[in-house]
PDB file of C-alpha atoms in Angstrom:
ATOM      1  CA  UNK P   1     162.025  40.731  92.978  1.00 44.00           C
ATOM      2  CA  UNK P   2     163.272  44.296  92.776  1.00 46.00           C
ATOM      3  CA  UNK P   3     166.785  42.917  92.192  1.00 50.00           C
ATOM      4  CA  UNK P   4     165.653  41.672  88.749  1.00 62.00           C
ATOM      5  CA  UNK P   5     167.318  43.306  85.847  1.00 84.00           C
ATOM      6  CA  UNK P   6     164.739  43.989  83.195  1.00 91.00           C
ATOM      7  CA  UNK P   7     165.983  44.167  79.631  1.00 94.00           C
ATOM      8  CA  UNK P   8     162.984  45.931  78.087  1.00 95.00           C
ATOM      9  CA  UNK P   9     160.173  48.275  78.972  1.00 97.00           C
ATOM     10  CA  UNK P  10     157.741  45.509  78.035  1.00 96.00           C
ATOM     11  CA  UNK P  11     159.227  43.293  80.780  1.00 95.00           C
ATOM     12  CA  UNK P  12     159.402  46.172  83.235  1.00 95.00           C
ATOM     13  CA  UNK P  13     155.846  47.499  82.924  1.00 96.00           C
ATOM     14  CA  UNK P  14     154.020  44.706  84.832  1.00 95.00           C
ATOM     15  CA  UNK P  15     156.542  45.173  87.671  1.00 93.00           C
ATOM     16  CA  UNK P  16     155.864  48.901  87.545  1.00 94.00           C
ATOM     17  CA  UNK P  17     152.095  48.327  87.795  1.00 95.00           C
ATOM     18  CA  UNK P  18     152.518  45.918  90.703  1.00 93.00           C
ATOM     19  CA  UNK P  19     154.365  48.667  92.551  1.00 92.00           C
ATOM     20  CA  UNK P  20     151.253  50.847  92.097  1.00 93.00           C
ATOM     21  CA  UNK P  21     148.594  48.531  93.477  1.00 90.00           C
ATOM     22  CA  UNK P  22     146.902  51.104  95.726  1.00 94.00           C
ATOM     23  CA  UNK P  23     144.450  53.383  93.842  1.00 95.00           C
ATOM     24  CA  UNK P  24     145.419  56.464  95.905  1.00 95.00           C
ATOM     25  CA  UNK P  25     149.058  56.026  94.898  1.00 95.00           C
ATOM     26  CA  UNK P  26     148.032  55.821  91.246  1.00 96.00           C
ATOM     27  CA  UNK P  27     145.873  58.937  91.654  1.00 97.00           C
ATOM     28  CA  UNK P  28     148.869  60.832  93.023  1.00 97.00           C
ATOM     29  CA  UNK P  29     150.904  59.688  90.008  1.00 97.00           C
ATOM     30  CA  UNK P  30     148.182  60.851  87.619  1.00 98.00           C
ATOM     31  CA  UNK P  31     148.018  64.217  89.357  1.00 97.00           C
ATOM     32  CA  UNK P  32     151.777  64.722  89.258  1.00 97.00           C
ATOM     33  CA  UNK P  33     152.074  63.575  85.662  1.00 97.00           C
ATOM     34  CA  UNK P  34     149.251  65.816  84.422  1.00 98.00           C
ATOM     35  CA  UNK P  35     150.317  68.890  86.421  1.00 98.00           C
ATOM     36  CA  UNK P  36     154.000  68.388  85.591  1.00 97.00           C
ATOM     37  CA  UNK P  37     153.255  68.008  81.897  1.00 97.00           C
ATOM     38  CA  UNK P  38     151.076  71.111  81.963  1.00 97.00           C
ATOM     39  CA  UNK P  39     153.826  73.154  83.598  1.00 97.00           C
ATOM     40  CA  UNK P  40     156.403  71.852  81.104  1.00 97.00           C
ATOM     41  CA  UNK P  41     154.169  72.702  78.145  1.00 98.00           C
ATOM     42  CA  UNK P  42     153.475  76.151  79.556  1.00 98.00           C
ATOM     43  CA  UNK P  43     157.218  76.712  80.047  1.00 98.00           C
ATOM     44  CA  UNK P  44     157.928  75.706  76.457  1.00 97.00           C
ATOM     45  CA  UNK P  45     155.108  77.794  74.989  1.00 98.00           C
ATOM     46  CA  UNK P  46     156.001  80.916  76.969  1.00 98.00           C
ATOM     47  CA  UNK P  47     159.775  80.324  76.818  1.00 98.00           C
ATOM     48  CA  UNK P  48     160.003  80.623  80.587  1.00 97.00           C
ATOM     49  CA  UNK P  49     162.759  78.025  80.747  1.00 97.00           C
ATOM     50  CA  UNK P  50     163.227  78.195  84.513  1.00 97.00           C
ATOM     51  CA  UNK P  51     159.773  76.635  84.884  1.00 97.00           C
ATOM     52  CA  UNK P  52     161.110  73.397  83.395  1.00 97.00           C
ATOM     53  CA  UNK P  53     162.805  72.864  86.757  1.00 96.00           C
ATOM     54  CA  UNK P  54     159.331  72.430  88.241  1.00 97.00           C
ATOM     55  CA  UNK P  55     158.500  69.448  86.008  1.00 96.00           C
ATOM     56  CA  UNK P  56     160.431  66.799  87.977  1.00 94.00           C
ATOM     57  CA  UNK P  57     159.579  68.403  91.320  1.00 95.00           C
ATOM     58  CA  UNK P  58     155.856  68.233  90.624  1.00 96.00           C
ATOM     59  CA  UNK P  59     155.826  64.843  88.914  1.00 92.00           C
ATOM     60  CA  UNK P  60     158.118  63.068  91.351  1.00 92.00           C
ATOM     61  CA  UNK P  61     156.824  64.958  94.372  1.00 95.00           C
ATOM     62  CA  UNK P  62     153.320  63.568  94.023  1.00 95.00           C
ATOM     63  CA  UNK P  63     154.580  60.109  93.034  1.00 94.00           C
ATOM     64  CA  UNK P  64     157.021  59.788  95.921  1.00 94.00           C
ATOM     65  CA  UNK P  65     154.372  60.753  98.461  1.00 94.00           C
ATOM     66  CA  UNK P  66     152.371  57.834  97.097  1.00 92.00           C
ATOM     67  CA  UNK P  67     155.255  55.415  97.448  1.00 93.00           C
ATOM     68  CA  UNK P  68     156.670  56.496 100.797  1.00 93.00           C
ATOM     69  CA  UNK P  69     153.399  57.089 102.652  1.00 93.00           C
ATOM     70  CA  UNK P  70     150.822  54.885 100.891  1.00 92.00           C
ATOM     71  CA  UNK P  71     152.460  51.959  99.079  1.00 90.00           C
ATOM     72  CA  UNK P  72     155.434  51.847 101.475  1.00 89.00           C
ATOM     73  CA  UNK P  73     157.805  50.756  98.735  1.00 90.00           C
ATOM     74  CA  UNK P  74     160.837  52.145  96.932  1.00 88.00           C
ATOM     75  CA  UNK P  75     159.967  54.126  93.791  1.00 89.00           C
ATOM     76  CA  UNK P  76     161.057  52.345  90.610  1.00 87.00           C
ATOM     77  CA  UNK P  77     162.522  55.703  89.540  1.00 89.00           C
ATOM     78  CA  UNK P  78     165.576  55.021  91.684  1.00 89.00           C
ATOM     79  CA  UNK P  79     166.509  51.917  89.674  1.00 90.00           C
ATOM     80  CA  UNK P  80     164.783  52.447  86.331  1.00 93.00           C
ATOM     81  CA  UNK P  81     164.393  56.221  85.815  1.00 93.00           C
ATOM     82  CA  UNK P  82     163.596  56.248  82.089  1.00 95.00           C
ATOM     83  CA  UNK P  83     161.243  53.263  82.158  1.00 96.00           C
ATOM     84  CA  UNK P  84     159.566  54.578  85.287  1.00 95.00           C
ATOM     85  CA  UNK P  85     158.912  57.903  83.543  1.00 96.00           C
ATOM     86  CA  UNK P  86     157.511  56.017  80.540  1.00 97.00           C
ATOM     87  CA  UNK P  87     155.462  53.864  82.914  1.00 97.00           C
ATOM     88  CA  UNK P  88     153.843  56.964  84.427  1.00 97.00           C
ATOM     89  CA  UNK P  89     152.537  58.008  81.029  1.00 98.00           C
ATOM     90  CA  UNK P  90     151.496  54.502  79.978  1.00 98.00           C
ATOM     91  CA  UNK P  91     149.649  53.909  83.258  1.00 98.00           C
ATOM     92  CA  UNK P  92     147.919  57.293  82.900  1.00 98.00           C
ATOM     93  CA  UNK P  93     146.933  56.495  79.307  1.00 98.00           C
ATOM     94  CA  UNK P  94     145.566  53.073  80.236  1.00 98.00           C
ATOM     95  CA  UNK P  95     143.556  54.638  83.055  1.00 98.00           C
ATOM     96  CA  UNK P  96     142.209  57.429  80.830  1.00 97.00           C
ATOM     97  CA  UNK P  97     141.168  54.941  78.143  1.00 97.00           C
ATOM     98  CA  UNK P  98     139.564  52.509  80.608  1.00 97.00           C
ATOM     99  CA  UNK P  99     142.094  49.732  79.934  1.00 97.00           C
ATOM    100  CA  UNK P 100     144.054  49.753  83.192  1.00 97.00           C
ATOM    101  CA  UNK P 101     142.177  47.013  85.058  1.00 96.00           C
ATOM    102  CA  UNK P 102     143.285  44.080  82.830  1.00 96.00           C
ATOM    103  CA  UNK P 103     146.904  45.270  82.947  1.00 96.00           C
ATOM    104  CA  UNK P 104     146.746  45.494  86.752  1.00 95.00           C
ATOM    105  CA  UNK P 105     145.260  41.988  86.924  1.00 94.00           C
ATOM    106  CA  UNK P 106     148.100  40.641  84.756  1.00 94.00           C
ATOM    107  CA  UNK P 107     150.666  42.360  86.992  1.00 94.00           C
ATOM    108  CA  UNK P 108     148.983  40.857  90.049  1.00 92.00           C
ATOM    109  CA  UNK P 109     149.324  37.371  88.560  1.00 92.00           C
ATOM    110  CA  UNK P 110     153.051  37.913  88.103  1.00 91.00           C
ATOM    111  CA  UNK P 111     153.947  39.791  91.287  1.00 88.00           C
ATOM    112  CA  UNK P 112     151.106  39.504  93.779  1.00 79.00           C
ATOM    113  CA  UNK P 113     148.747  42.100  95.153  1.00 66.00           C
ATOM    114  CA  UNK P 114     148.747  44.735  97.836  1.00 57.00           C
ATOM    115  CA  UNK P 115     151.005  47.390  99.232  1.00 47.00           C
ATOM    116  CA  UNK P 116     154.619  46.713  98.327  1.00 48.00           C
ATOM    117  CA  UNK P 117     153.757  43.314  96.861  1.00 44.00           C
ATOM    118  CA  UNK P 118     156.814  43.242  94.643  1.00 42.00           C
ATOM    119  CA  UNK P 119     159.175  44.118  97.475  1.00 40.00           C
ATOM    120  CA  UNK P 120     157.816  41.249  99.571  1.00 36.00           C
ATOM    121  CA  UNK P 121     158.038  38.651  96.785  1.00 34.00           C
TER     122      UNK P 121
END
């Protein structure tokens, strides 16, 4: 299914969620997204521009550990970098607002469940 060409973020997001079926992987994404955003904001507020280089290292570092060692799938960032970045923030927001479970259930209906479910479909 990863060979699909999505034409909108709305189409892409359930695929993105299916690629994050393991809670530990999602937790690593949340950690990277929050820490990376904090570093980026600090860099902007203090005008320490070099620190902006840390943003992708922190955000993607945590996320890729989750994919390579926990989910055992290819990060969506490699094919859909902008939508993957947007997906990180949307998934985090849904989790923080307690609305992630229904979205994960919908993704499971479309793509299956479990580690690397989309890559096996």
